[in-house]
Amino acid sequence: MSFADLGLCEPIVNAVTAEGYENPTPIQAQAIPHVMQGRDLFGCAQTGTGKTAAFSLPIIHRLMEAGVPSAKARRPIRALILAPTRELAIQIADCILAYSQKTHIRHTLVFGGVSQVPQVRALQRGVDIVIATPGRLCDLMGQGHVDLSHVETFVLDEADRMLDMGFIHDIRHIAERVPKQRQTLFFSATMPREIRELSSSLLRNPVAVEITPVATAAETVEQAIFIVPQSNKPRLLHTLLAESAVTRSLVFTRTKHGADKVLRHLMQAGIRADAIHGGKTQSKRQRALADFKANRLRVLVATDIAARGIDVDGISHVINYDMPVEIESYVHRIGRTGRAGATGIAWTFCDPAERSKLRAIERAIRQPIEIRKLPTLMAPPAPTAVNHEFETREPHRPARPTSGSAAPPRRSQNQSGESIPQTERRAFGQNRPGGSSRRRNYSSR
Ligand code: AMP
């Protein structure tokens, strides 16, 4: 089956051809005909399956079919796409830009952590499609800048992640403002009870499309566990990265402080690396991602939330420096490698105290994971290797007092956790007083 066989109009078929897509992916082949007919859809699919095009292409098609207003005419928002993170929202906007290249469809992005002024201006000029994170959209709605009364298609992408991030009230608030007579497309990688409840309250007689059940990434990615005490993780990472096969790796930590520590260690070892997490400004995150995509970095250290939606091909290794807090994150993380049929490798560092979590992961993916013998650990990169913990090697930290004196207070890693959405949103706000780092100006086309 080709894209033309799906009945998509010519400019869209040309655009996907220009993107190098030869045939629809399974979720596209299954979802597009229903979405084109205006049906509601429940899609159980992860990133990497082609789900963005599965909803974007028919949305663009339907907008064009209904007629795009002339350049000067008023443009109401006719499609609203909600995504949990700015990174994912930007990726969706990138796709929509590519797919609507040869049309007069206009779209804009709405997300927090950057000045709202250009976003408000774009909304005032008029756009057909808005791609938004829930928090900023609610803010702008509260200020009277967003009129959702003409929305025809409402998309919730990665709905499970939006719930994890505490956006449920924002989602409900937004859903109340879009017309009841609408098409709703709901995507989630997992189907816990809350997701089933939310979807049944939003969808009407939906078509269900299930692609890539949670276990699939686990089946295609070669996985191994290293049982290693926390204190030896830096050396193990250093040792594994010395392997030439580790060409481009994504290293997951549980907290943003953890990510910064690992980054410092890698930089001390002379490895080209950067980190993305909720404590970094938007521009720094964007730059790190762009550098990683362009192969200027060998390692990107990330927390789960920041890594959500990262779409980078050719990641040779995913390294779980810290075990994920949620079991499902394990599958999300390892799914970042081994994409599009490539072989991927996922290594997980497991402290001996975390073995029960390991068993829970094995139960979830319905297969045992090989426990690999620890390699001979290389010496840490810093010359002052008295203690193998990171703190002793940090350049800016004062030397630890020796026994007898009171140790300086050390911050607990838990204090820096970023799994609470409000914290993430607040942190972004604090960090972003000024302009945006987006590569493109999304406000107009
Ligand atoms: P997604 O699941 O939407 O994040 O898409 C994952 C990746 O697959 C993105 O890099 C898309 O550009 C790419 N992609 C989407 N649809 C196709 C297709 N039909 N053929 C080849 N690549 C695709």
XYZ file of N, CA, C and O and ligand atoms in Angstrom, residues 3 16 19-25 27-28 46-55 57 88 91 95 99 157 309-311 313 339-340, ligand 1:
155
model
N 1.090 5.754 0.019
C 0.380 6.894 0.601
C -0.744 7.355 -0.325
O -1.804 7.770 0.122
N 5.488 13.600 1.734
C 6.044 12.422 2.412
C 7.103 11.748 1.529
O 8.092 11.215 2.043
N 10.166 13.446 2.085
C 10.730 13.068 3.387
C 11.430 11.708 3.313
O 12.055 11.272 4.281
N 11.254 11.031 2.183
C 11.899 9.720 2.026
C 11.044 8.565 2.512
O 11.513 7.433 2.627
N 9.768 8.812 2.798
C 8.889 7.719 3.216
C 8.431 6.996 1.956
O 7.869 7.612 1.054
N 8.625 5.693 1.922
C 8.181 4.958 0.744
C 6.777 4.414 0.924
O 5.935 4.516 0.039
N 6.546 3.828 2.095
C 5.233 3.240 2.364
C 4.767 3.628 3.755
O 5.592 3.896 4.623
N 3.467 3.604 3.957
C 2.972 3.903 5.310
C 3.440 2.831 6.297
O 3.566 1.654 5.928
N 3.701 3.252 7.516
C 4.013 2.281 8.569
C 2.694 1.621 8.980
O 1.608 2.116 8.629
N 0.938 1.626 11.678
C -0.066 2.495 12.341
C -0.643 3.500 11.352
O -1.830 3.833 11.418
N 0.158 3.945 10.419
C -0.351 4.892 9.416
C -1.380 4.190 8.520
O -2.451 4.739 8.255
N 3.811 3.657 20.487
C 4.920 4.429 21.038
C 5.536 5.315 19.972
O 5.306 5.127 18.783
N 6.399 6.208 20.434
C 7.206 7.008 19.516
C 8.066 6.035 18.711
O 8.517 5.028 19.241
N 8.268 6.365 17.459
C 9.096 5.483 16.635
C 8.261 4.620 15.706
O 8.790 3.952 14.830
N 6.942 4.650 15.881
C 6.077 3.832 15.030
C 5.549 4.627 13.837
O 4.904 4.069 12.955
N 5.799 5.920 13.840
C 5.264 6.772 12.782
C 3.910 7.354 13.156
O 3.124 7.748 12.297
N 3.635 7.437 14.454
C 2.292 7.880 14.861
C 2.054 9.365 14.571
O 0.929 9.768 14.343
N 3.129 10.166 14.561
C 2.926 11.601 14.287
C 2.315 11.782 12.894
O 1.348 12.530 12.722
N 2.876 11.089 11.925
C 2.308 11.194 10.571
C 0.923 10.544 10.526
O 0.055 10.990 9.774
N 0.706 9.530 11.359
C -0.597 8.847 11.345
C -1.726 9.808 11.682
O -2.821 9.683 11.160
N -1.456 10.795 12.547
C -2.533 11.760 12.795
C -2.345 13.049 11.997
O -3.310 13.661 11.563
N -1.003 13.640 8.916
C -1.327 13.620 7.477
C -2.834 13.723 7.236
O -3.274 14.582 6.460
N 8.650 17.176 22.387
C 7.728 16.431 21.532
C 6.889 17.403 20.693
O 6.670 17.178 19.498
N 8.875 18.510 17.833
C 9.010 17.455 16.819
C 7.742 17.318 15.987
O 7.795 17.138 14.770
N 7.279 17.979 11.920
C 6.628 17.059 10.984
C 5.532 17.790 10.217
O 5.443 17.684 8.990
N 5.140 18.153 6.272
C 4.031 17.542 5.543
C 3.128 18.579 4.866
O 2.424 18.269 3.911
N -1.477 13.513 22.331
C -0.357 12.620 22.019
C 0.371 12.273 23.315
O 0.579 13.136 24.158
N 10.096 11.756 23.785
C 9.892 12.326 22.457
C 11.162 12.546 21.662
O 11.105 12.969 20.528
N 12.307 12.270 22.250
C 13.543 12.452 21.481
C 13.515 11.490 20.299
O 13.278 10.304 20.462
N 13.739 12.030 19.145
C 13.664 11.212 17.949
C 15.004 11.317 17.224
O 15.204 12.183 16.402
N 17.829 9.050 15.201
C 18.170 7.751 14.634
C 19.628 7.437 14.929
O 20.420 8.334 15.202
N 16.065 1.520 16.399
C 14.896 1.992 15.658
C 15.017 1.663 14.182
O 16.087 1.466 13.673
N 13.865 1.629 13.557
C 13.789 1.390 12.112
C 14.618 0.178 11.705
O 15.380 0.214 10.757
P 7.149 8.978 15.190
O 6.697 7.649 15.719
O 6.020 9.782 14.681
O 7.987 9.701 16.217
O 8.091 8.708 13.930
C 9.342 8.094 14.048
C 10.234 8.348 12.853
O 9.745 7.639 11.723
C 10.332 9.798 12.436
O 11.697 10.065 12.190
C 9.546 9.884 11.152
O 10.077 10.863 10.286
C 9.733 8.501 10.576
N 8.616 8.028 9.741
C 7.308 8.267 9.928
N 6.576 7.655 8.987
C 7.436 7.026 8.157
C 7.284 6.219 6.985
N 6.082 5.933 6.490
N 8.397 5.739 6.422
C 9.621 6.014 6.932
N 9.836 6.763 8.046
C 8.756 7.264 8.660
